[in-house]
Coordinates of C-alpha atoms in Angstrom, one line a residue:
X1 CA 74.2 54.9 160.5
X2 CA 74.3 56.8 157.6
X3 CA 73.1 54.2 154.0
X4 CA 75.7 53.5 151.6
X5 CA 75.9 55.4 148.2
X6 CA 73.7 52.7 146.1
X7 CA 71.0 52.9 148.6
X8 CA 68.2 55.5 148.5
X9 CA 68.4 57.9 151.7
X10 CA 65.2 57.5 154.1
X11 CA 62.5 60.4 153.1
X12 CA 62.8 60.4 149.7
X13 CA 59.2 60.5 148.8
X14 CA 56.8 58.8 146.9
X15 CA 58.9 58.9 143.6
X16 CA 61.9 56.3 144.9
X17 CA 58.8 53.9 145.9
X18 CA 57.4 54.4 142.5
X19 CA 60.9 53.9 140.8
X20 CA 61.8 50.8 142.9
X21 CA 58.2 48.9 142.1
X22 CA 58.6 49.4 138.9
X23 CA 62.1 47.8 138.7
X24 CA 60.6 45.1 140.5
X25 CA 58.0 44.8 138.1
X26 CA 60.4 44.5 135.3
X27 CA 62.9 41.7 137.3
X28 CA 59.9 39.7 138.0
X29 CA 58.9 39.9 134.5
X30 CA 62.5 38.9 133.3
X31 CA 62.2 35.8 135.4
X32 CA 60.0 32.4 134.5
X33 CA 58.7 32.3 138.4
X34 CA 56.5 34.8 139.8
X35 CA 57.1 36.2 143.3
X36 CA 55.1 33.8 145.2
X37 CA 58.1 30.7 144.4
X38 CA 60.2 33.0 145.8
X39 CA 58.3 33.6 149.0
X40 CA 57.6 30.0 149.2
X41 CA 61.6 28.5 148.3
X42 CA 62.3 31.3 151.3
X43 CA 59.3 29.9 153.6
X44 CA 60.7 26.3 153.0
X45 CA 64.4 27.3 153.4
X46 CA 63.4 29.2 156.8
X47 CA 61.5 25.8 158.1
X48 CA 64.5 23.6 156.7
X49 CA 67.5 25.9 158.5
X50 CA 64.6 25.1 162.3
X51 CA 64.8 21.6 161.2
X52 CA 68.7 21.6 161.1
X53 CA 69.0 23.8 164.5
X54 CA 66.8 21.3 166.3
X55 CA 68.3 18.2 164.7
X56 CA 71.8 19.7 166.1
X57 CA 70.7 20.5 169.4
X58 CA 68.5 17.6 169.8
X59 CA 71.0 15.2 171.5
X60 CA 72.6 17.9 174.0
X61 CA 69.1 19.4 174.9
X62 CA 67.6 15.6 175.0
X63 CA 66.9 16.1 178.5
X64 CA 64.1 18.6 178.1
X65 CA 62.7 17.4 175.4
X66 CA 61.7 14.5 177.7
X67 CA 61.3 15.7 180.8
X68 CA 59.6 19.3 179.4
X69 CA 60.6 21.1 182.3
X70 CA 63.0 24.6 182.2
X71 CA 65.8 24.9 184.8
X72 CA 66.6 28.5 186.1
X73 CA 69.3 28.1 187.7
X74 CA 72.0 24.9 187.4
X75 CA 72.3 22.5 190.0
X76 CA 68.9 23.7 191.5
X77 CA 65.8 21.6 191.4
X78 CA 63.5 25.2 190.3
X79 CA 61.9 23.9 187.2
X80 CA 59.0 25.6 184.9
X81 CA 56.7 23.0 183.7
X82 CA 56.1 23.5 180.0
X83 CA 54.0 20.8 179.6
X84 CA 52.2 22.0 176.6
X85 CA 54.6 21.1 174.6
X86 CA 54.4 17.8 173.4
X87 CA 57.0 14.3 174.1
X88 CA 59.1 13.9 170.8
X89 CA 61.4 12.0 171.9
X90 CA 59.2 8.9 170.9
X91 CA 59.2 9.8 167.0
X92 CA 62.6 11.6 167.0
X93 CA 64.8 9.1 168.8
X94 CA 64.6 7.3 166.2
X95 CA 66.2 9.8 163.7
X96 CA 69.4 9.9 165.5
X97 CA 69.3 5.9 167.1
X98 CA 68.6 6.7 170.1
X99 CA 67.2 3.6 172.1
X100 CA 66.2 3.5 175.9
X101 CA 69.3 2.1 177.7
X102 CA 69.0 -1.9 178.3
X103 CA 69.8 -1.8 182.3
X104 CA 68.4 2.0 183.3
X105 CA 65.2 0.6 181.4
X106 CA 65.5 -2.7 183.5
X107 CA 65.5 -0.7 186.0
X108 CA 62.5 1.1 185.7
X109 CA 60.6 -1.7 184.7
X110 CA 61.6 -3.5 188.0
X111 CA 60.7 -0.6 189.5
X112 CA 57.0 -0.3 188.0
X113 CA 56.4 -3.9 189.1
X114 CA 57.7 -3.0 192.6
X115 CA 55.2 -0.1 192.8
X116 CA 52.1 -2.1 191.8
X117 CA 52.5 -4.9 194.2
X118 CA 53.3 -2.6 197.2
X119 CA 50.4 -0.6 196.5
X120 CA 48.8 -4.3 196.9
X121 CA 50.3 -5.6 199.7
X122 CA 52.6 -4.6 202.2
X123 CA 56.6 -4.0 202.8
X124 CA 57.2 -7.0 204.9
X125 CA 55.1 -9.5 202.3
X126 CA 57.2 -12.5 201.2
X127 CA 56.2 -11.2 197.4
X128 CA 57.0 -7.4 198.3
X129 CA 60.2 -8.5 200.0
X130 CA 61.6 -10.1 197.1
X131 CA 61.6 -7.2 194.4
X132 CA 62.3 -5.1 197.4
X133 CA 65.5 -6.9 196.9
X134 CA 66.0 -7.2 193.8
X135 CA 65.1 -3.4 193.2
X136 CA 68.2 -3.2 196.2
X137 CA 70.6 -5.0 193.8
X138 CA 69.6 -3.3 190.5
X139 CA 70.0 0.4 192.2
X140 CA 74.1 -0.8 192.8
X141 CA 74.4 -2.5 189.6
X142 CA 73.6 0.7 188.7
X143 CA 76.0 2.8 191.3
X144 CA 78.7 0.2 190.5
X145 CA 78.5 -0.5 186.6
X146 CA 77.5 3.3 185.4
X147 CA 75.5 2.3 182.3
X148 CA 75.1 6.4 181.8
X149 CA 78.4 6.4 180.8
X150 CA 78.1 5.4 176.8
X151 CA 75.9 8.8 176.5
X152 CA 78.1 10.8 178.6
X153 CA 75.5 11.3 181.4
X154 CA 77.8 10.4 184.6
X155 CA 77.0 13.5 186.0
X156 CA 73.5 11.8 186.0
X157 CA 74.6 9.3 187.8
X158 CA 76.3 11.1 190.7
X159 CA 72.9 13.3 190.6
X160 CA 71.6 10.3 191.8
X161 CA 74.2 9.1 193.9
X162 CA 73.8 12.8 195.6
X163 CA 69.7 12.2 196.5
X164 CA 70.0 8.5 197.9
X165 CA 73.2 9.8 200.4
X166 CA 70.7 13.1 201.3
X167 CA 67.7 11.1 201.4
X168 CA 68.9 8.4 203.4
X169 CA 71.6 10.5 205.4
X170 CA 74.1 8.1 204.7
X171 CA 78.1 8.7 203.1
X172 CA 77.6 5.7 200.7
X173 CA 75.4 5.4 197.7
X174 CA 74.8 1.6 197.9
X175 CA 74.1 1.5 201.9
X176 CA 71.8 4.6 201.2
X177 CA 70.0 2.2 198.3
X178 CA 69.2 -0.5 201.0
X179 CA 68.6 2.0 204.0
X180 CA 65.8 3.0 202.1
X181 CA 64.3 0.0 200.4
X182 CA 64.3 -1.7 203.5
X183 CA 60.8 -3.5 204.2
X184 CA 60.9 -2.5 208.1
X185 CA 61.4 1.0 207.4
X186 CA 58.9 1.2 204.7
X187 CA 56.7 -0.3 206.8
X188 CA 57.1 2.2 209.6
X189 CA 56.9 5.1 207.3
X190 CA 54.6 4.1 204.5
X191 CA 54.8 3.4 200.8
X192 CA 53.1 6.8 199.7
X193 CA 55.8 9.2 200.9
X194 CA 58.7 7.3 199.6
X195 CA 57.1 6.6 196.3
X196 CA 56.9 10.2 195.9
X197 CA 60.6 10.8 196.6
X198 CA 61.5 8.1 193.9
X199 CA 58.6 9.1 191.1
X200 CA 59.7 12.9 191.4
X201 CA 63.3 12.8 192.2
X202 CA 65.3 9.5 190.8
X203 CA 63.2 8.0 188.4
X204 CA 63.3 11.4 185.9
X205 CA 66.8 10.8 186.1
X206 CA 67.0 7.1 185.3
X207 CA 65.0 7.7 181.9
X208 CA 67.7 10.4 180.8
X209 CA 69.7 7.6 179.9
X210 CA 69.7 6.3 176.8
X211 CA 71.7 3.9 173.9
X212 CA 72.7 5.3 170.7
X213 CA 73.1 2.9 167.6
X214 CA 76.8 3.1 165.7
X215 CA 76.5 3.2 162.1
X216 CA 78.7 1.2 159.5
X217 CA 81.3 4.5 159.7
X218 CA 82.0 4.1 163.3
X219 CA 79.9 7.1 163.9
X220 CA 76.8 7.6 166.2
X221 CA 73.2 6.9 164.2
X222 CA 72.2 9.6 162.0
X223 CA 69.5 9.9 159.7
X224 CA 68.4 13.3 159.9
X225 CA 69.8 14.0 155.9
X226 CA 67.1 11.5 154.2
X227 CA 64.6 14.1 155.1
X228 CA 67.0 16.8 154.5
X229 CA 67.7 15.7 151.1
X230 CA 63.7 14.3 150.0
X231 CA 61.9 16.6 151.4
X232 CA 64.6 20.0 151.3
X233 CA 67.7 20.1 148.6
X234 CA 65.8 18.3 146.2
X235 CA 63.4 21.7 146.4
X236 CA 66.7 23.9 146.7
X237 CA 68.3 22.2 143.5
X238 CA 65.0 22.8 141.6
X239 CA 65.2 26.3 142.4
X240 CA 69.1 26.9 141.8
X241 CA 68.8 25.3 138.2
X242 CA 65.9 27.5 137.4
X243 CA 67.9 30.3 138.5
X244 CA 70.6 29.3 136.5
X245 CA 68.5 28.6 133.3
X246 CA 66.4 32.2 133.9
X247 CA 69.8 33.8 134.4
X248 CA 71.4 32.0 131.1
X249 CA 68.4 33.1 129.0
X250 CA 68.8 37.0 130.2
X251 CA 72.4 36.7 129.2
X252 CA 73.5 34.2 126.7
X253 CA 76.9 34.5 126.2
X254 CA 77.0 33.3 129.9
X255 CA 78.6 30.1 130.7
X256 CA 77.3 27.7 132.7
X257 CA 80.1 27.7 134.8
X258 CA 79.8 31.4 135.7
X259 CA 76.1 31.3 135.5
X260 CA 76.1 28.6 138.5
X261 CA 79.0 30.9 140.2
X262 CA 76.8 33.8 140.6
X263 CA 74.7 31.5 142.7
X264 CA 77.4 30.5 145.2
X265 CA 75.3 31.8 148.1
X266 CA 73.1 29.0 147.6
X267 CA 75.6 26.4 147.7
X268 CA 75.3 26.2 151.8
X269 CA 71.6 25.0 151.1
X270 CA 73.1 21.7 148.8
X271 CA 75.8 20.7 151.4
X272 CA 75.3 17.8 153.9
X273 CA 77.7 19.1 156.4
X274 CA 78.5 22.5 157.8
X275 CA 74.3 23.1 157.6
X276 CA 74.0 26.2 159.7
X277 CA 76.0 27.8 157.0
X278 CA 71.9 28.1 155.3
X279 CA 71.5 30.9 157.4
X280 CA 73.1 33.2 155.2
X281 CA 71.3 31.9 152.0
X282 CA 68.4 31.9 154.3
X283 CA 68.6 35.4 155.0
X284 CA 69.1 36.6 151.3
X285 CA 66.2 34.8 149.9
X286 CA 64.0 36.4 152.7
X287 CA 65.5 39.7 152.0
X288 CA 64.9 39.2 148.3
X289 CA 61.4 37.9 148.4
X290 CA 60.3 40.7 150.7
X291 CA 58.9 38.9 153.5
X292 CA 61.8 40.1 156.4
X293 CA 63.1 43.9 155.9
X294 CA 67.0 43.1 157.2
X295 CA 68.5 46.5 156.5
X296 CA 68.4 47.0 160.1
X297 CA 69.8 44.2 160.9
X298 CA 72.5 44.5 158.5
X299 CA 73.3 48.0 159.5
X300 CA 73.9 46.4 162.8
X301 CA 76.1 43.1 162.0
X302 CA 78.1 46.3 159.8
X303 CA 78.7 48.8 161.9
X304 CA 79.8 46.3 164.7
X305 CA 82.3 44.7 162.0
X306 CA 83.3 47.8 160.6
X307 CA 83.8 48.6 164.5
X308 CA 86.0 45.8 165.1
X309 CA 88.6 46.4 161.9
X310 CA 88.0 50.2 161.7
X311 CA 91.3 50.9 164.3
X312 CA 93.5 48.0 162.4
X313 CA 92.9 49.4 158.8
X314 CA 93.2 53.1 159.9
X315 CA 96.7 52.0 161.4
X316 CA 97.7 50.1 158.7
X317 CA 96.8 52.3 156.0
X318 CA 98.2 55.3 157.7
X319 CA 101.3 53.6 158.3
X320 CA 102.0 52.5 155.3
X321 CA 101.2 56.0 153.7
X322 CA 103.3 57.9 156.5
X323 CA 106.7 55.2 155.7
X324 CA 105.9 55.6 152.2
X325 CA 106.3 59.2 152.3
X326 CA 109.3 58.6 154.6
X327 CA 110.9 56.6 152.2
X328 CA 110.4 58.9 149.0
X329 CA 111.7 62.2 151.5
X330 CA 115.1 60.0 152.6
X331 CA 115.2 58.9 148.8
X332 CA 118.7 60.3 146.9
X333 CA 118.4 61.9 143.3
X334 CA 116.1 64.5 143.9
X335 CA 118.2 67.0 141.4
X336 CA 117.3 64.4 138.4
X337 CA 113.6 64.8 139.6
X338 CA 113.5 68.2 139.3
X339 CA 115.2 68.1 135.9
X340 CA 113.0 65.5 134.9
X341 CA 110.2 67.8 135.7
X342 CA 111.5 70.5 133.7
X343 CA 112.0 67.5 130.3
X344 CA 109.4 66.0 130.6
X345 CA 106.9 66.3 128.5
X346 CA 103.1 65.6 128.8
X347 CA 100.8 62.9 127.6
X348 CA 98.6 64.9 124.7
X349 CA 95.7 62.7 124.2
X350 CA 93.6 65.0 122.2
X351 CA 96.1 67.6 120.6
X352 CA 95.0 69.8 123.5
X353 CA 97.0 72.2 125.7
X354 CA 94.4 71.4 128.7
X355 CA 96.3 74.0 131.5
X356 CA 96.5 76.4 128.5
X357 CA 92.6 76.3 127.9
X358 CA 91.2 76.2 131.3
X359 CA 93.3 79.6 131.7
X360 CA 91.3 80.5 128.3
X361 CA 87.9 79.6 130.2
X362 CA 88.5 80.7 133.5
X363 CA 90.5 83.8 132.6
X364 CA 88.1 86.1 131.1
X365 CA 85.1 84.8 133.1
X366 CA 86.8 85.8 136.2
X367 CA 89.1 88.6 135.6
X368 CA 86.1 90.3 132.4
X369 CA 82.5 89.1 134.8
X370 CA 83.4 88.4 138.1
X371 CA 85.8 90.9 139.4
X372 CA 84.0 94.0 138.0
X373 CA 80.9 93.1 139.3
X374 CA 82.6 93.4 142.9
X375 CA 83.3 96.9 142.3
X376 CA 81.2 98.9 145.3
X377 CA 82.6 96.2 147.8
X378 CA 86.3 96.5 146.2
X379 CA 85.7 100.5 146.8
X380 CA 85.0 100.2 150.4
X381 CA 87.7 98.1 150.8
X382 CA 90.5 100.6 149.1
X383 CA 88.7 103.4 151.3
X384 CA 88.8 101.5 154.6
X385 CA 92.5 100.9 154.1
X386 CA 93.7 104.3 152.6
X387 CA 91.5 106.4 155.6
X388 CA 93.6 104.0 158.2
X389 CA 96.8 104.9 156.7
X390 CA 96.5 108.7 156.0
X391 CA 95.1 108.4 160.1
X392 CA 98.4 107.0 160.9
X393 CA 100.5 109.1 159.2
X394 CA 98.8 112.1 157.3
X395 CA 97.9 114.0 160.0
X396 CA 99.3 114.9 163.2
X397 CA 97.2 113.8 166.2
X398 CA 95.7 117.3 167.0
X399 CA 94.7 118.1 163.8
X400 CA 92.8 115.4 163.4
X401 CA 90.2 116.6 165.2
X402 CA 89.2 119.1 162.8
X403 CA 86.2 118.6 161.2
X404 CA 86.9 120.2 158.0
X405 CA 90.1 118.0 157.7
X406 CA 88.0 114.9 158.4
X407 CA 85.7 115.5 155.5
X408 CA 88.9 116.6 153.2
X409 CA 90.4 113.4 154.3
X410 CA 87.1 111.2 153.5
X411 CA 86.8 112.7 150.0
X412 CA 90.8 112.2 149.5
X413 CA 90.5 108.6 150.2
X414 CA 87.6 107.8 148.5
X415 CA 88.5 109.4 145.0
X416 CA 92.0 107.4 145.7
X417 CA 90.0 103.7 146.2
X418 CA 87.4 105.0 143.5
X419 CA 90.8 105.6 141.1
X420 CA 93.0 102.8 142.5
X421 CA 89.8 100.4 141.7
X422 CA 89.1 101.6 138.4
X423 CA 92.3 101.3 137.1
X424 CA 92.8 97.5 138.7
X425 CA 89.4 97.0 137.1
X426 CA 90.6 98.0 133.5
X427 CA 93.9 96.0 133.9
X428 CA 91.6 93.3 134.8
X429 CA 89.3 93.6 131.5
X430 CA 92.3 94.1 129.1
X431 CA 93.8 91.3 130.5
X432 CA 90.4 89.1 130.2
X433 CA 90.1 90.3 126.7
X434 CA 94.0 89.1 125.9
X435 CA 93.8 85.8 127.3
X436 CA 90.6 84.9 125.5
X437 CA 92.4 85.2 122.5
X438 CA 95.1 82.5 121.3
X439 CA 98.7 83.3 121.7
X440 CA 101.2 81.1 120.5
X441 CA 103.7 83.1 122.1
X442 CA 102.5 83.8 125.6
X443 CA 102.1 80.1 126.3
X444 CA 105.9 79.3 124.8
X445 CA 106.8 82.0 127.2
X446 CA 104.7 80.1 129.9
X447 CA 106.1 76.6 129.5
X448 CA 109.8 78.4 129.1
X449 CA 109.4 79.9 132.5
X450 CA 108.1 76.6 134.0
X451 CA 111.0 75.1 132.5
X452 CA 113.5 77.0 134.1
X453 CA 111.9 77.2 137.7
X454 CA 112.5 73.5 137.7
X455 CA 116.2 73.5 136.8
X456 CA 117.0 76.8 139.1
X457 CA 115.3 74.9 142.2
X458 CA 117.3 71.6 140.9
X459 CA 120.1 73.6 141.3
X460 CA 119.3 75.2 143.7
X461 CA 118.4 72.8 146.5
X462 CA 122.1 70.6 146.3
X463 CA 123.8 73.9 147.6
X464 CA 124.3 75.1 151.1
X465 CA 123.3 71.5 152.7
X466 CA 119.7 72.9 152.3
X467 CA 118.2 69.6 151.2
X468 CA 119.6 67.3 153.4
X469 CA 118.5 69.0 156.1
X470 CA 114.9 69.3 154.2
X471 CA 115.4 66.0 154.5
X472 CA 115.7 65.4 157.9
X473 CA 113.5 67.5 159.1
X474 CA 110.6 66.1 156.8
X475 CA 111.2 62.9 158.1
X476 CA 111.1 63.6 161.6
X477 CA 108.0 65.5 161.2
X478 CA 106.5 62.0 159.7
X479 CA 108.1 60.2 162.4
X480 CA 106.4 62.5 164.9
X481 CA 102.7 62.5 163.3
X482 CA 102.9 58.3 163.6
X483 CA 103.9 58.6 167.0
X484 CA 101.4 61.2 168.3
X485 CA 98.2 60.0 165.3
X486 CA 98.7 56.3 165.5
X487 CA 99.0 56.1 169.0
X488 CA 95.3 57.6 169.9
X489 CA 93.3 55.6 167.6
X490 CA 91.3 53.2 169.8
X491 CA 87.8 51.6 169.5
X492 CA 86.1 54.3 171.5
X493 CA 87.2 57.1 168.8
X494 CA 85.4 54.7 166.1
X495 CA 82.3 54.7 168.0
X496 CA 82.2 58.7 168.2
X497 CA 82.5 58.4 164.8
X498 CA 79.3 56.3 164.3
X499 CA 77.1 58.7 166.4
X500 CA 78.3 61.8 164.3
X501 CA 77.9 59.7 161.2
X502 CA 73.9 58.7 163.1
X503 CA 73.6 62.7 163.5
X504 CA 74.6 63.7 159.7
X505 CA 72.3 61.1 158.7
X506 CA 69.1 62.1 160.7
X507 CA 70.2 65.7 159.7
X508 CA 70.0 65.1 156.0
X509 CA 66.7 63.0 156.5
X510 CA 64.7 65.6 158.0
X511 CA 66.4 68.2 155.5
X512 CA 65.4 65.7 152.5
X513 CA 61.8 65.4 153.7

């Protein structure tokens, strides 16, 4: 794409580079922090703008930040563990009141204690019987009471409710949950194999759940912006009031008002709502400081902007230019425009005739230096055309055959071109040498003659119907180029565009280097 104006074209040489660091030089100079602040306000700004992206996505993505494994595909139990990375949900949960769920954790716990004393004893034990039970009536307390509900997991729940019916091959959730906690059964098929089904497939469900606190607002926990604002604005309002106080001392008739408005792209970084606004102070400061290069990347968010508006604002703006020039074509009164032109007078702003002298310049250095110095090529000009007329109608068609009346011929036309030049070329000097000079006279005679062209076409045009139908036809011809310009603009024009504008831009690169 090619670079705007104010930006320095790509092959410049060493001399731009040179130029640039030494500007740099001098800004850093001009300012009371050196250039590693910067780089580290834009290091901490970067790590802040993470912080608020996880904090925002912590609750939806809750789920594998506990469980650490990566779906492919929705509604399919293909997982990749990632279990490098570590279980934040412990300190984190915290942060946003999160609290494990009183009946789901109930549940697990029940669950725990049924594990350990079947791996000690068996199904049909008096002691394993009993939580066998209870671990029966806590799995439809669960199915009937939904405690996933108050964090919007019910889909959990009919996960759940989905594995017990498969598992158990039953159409009820709560038949399914006895089916297959029954002692007999488990005795018959062992502990081991079901334990797995429940460790790997329920349970990670189950501890999904969760209670979030409400504050004194009526809204859900948050406490994310304590260490937002300790540990993150106070740094960013550090840095914006050094700005302002470096930017106050370069210029001191600036206010403070203005001083802290030329810093409005920092304001995202100060506010405690709307936080992924930082990115875009984000993205200046690391621009600025030199650690990230984003011209590409602007180039990009650009051209697909420009890309978007480019048809809009070409129609609109054409539009309004094509009805504008409707509307002065329709327009009455163009007989008092003329004669306007012909009395009005115009603005002298230096006591200066400026038409008059650029004839005075342009005159002699055309008509005294220019034209004669084209004298051999005007002379084969004049020859060409004189030797094609007397061929057309000097001679008859037989005689010109004769080769002594071919060589009178050439000689007759080229002392014609060489005469007919000459004398255009003296006309020219003299005429060069005249209006070098003032003359009063000549340019009263001049602005007399502009004068009355005006009034004759003024009068001119309001006989014989001439300019209404001038008029129309005008009009329709504007009518016509909406129609047929406006209606083939489209998006896929604007991208041919870009790719000659890509083209131009390599073209002048290579040519610059």
């Amino acid at each position: 794409m090619v670079r705007p104006r104010w930006q320095s074209p790509v092959g410049l040489g060493l001399a731009n580079l040179g130029r640039r660091a030494r500007e740099w030089q001098v800004l850093r100079a001009s300012r009371p922090f050196g250039r590693g602040w910067d780089r580290f306000v834009a290091l901490w700004a970067t790590l802040n703008l993470v912080l608020v992206i996880f904090d925002i996505t912590y609750v939806p993505l809750r789920n594998f930040w506990l469980q650490r494994h990566l779906y492919l595909f929705p509604g399919l139990p293909l997982a990749v563990p990632l279990t490098v990375l570590p279980d934040i949900t412990p300190l984190y949960d915290p942060v946003k009141g999160i609290e494990p769920h009183r009946d789901t954790e109930q549940f697990r716990l029940a669950w725990r204690e049924l594990d350990q004393q079947l791996q000690r004893q068996p199904p049909t034990a008096p002691a394993s019987e009993r939580l066998l039970q209870r671990q029966v009536e806590l799995t439809q307390r669960m199915i009937e009471e939904n405690p996933f509900l108050a964090a919007n997991k019910t889909g959990t729940l009919e996960k759940i409710k989905n594995r017990l019916r498969l598992r158990a091959g039953s159409d009820s959730a709560r038949d399914a949950a006895a089916r297959l906690l029954d002692p007999e059964r488990l005795q018959r098929l062992g502990w081991e194999k079901e334990r797995r089904f429940w460790q790997q497939e329920l349970l990670p469900l189950v501890a999904t759940n969760y209670w979030r606190s409400i504050d004194e607002t009526g809204r859900p926990t948050e406490r994310f912006w304590r260490l937002d604002l300790v540990a993150f604005q106070s740094v960013f309002l550090l840095d914006v009031l050094l700005r302002v106080l470096s930017l106050r001392r370069r210029l001191p008739g600036l206010s403070w008002r203005d001083a802290l408005l030329r810093r409005w792209t920092d304001l995202p970084l100060l506010l405690p709502f709307w936080r992924l606004l930082r990115i875009i102070p984000v993205a200046a400061r690391l621009r600025s400081s030199g650690l990230v290069d984003a011209e590409p990347l602007r180039a990009v968010i650009s051209r697909g902007i420009v890309a978007l508006l480019a048809v809009e604002l070409i129609e609109v703006l054409a539009l309004q230019l094509l009805d504008g020039a409707q509307n002065v074509v329709r327009s009455q009164g163009w007989r008092q425009r003329l004669l306007g032109l012909a009395k009005s007078q115009p603005v002298d702003i230096n006591d200066e005739r400026e038409l008059e002298e650029l004839l005075r310049l342009w005159g002699p250095l055309l008509l005294g230096r220019v034209l004669p110095r084209l004298e051999p090529e005007l002379q084969q000009l004049a020859t060409h055309a004189l030797r094609r007329g007397l061929e057309t109608t000097a001679f008859p068609q037989p005689l010109q055959r004769l080769q002594p009346l071919l060589l009178l011929e050439r000689e007759l036309t080229r002392q014609l071109a060489a005469g007919l030049v000459d004398g255009v070329l003296d006309i020219s000097r003299t005429a060069a040498a005249r209006v070098a000079h003032r003359d009063r006279a000549a340019s009263d005679l001049i602005a007399n003659l502009l004068t009355g062209f005006w009034r004759e076409l003024a009068e001119a045009v309001e006989e014989g119907g001439s300019l209404e139908r001038s008029q129309q036809l005008l009009s329709d011809l504007l009518e016509e180029l909406k129609l047929s310009y406006l209606g083939r603009l489209n998006p896929a024009g604007v991208d041919d565009l870009f790719d000659e504008l890509d083209q131009i831009s390599q073209r002048g690169s290579r040519g610059a280097g």
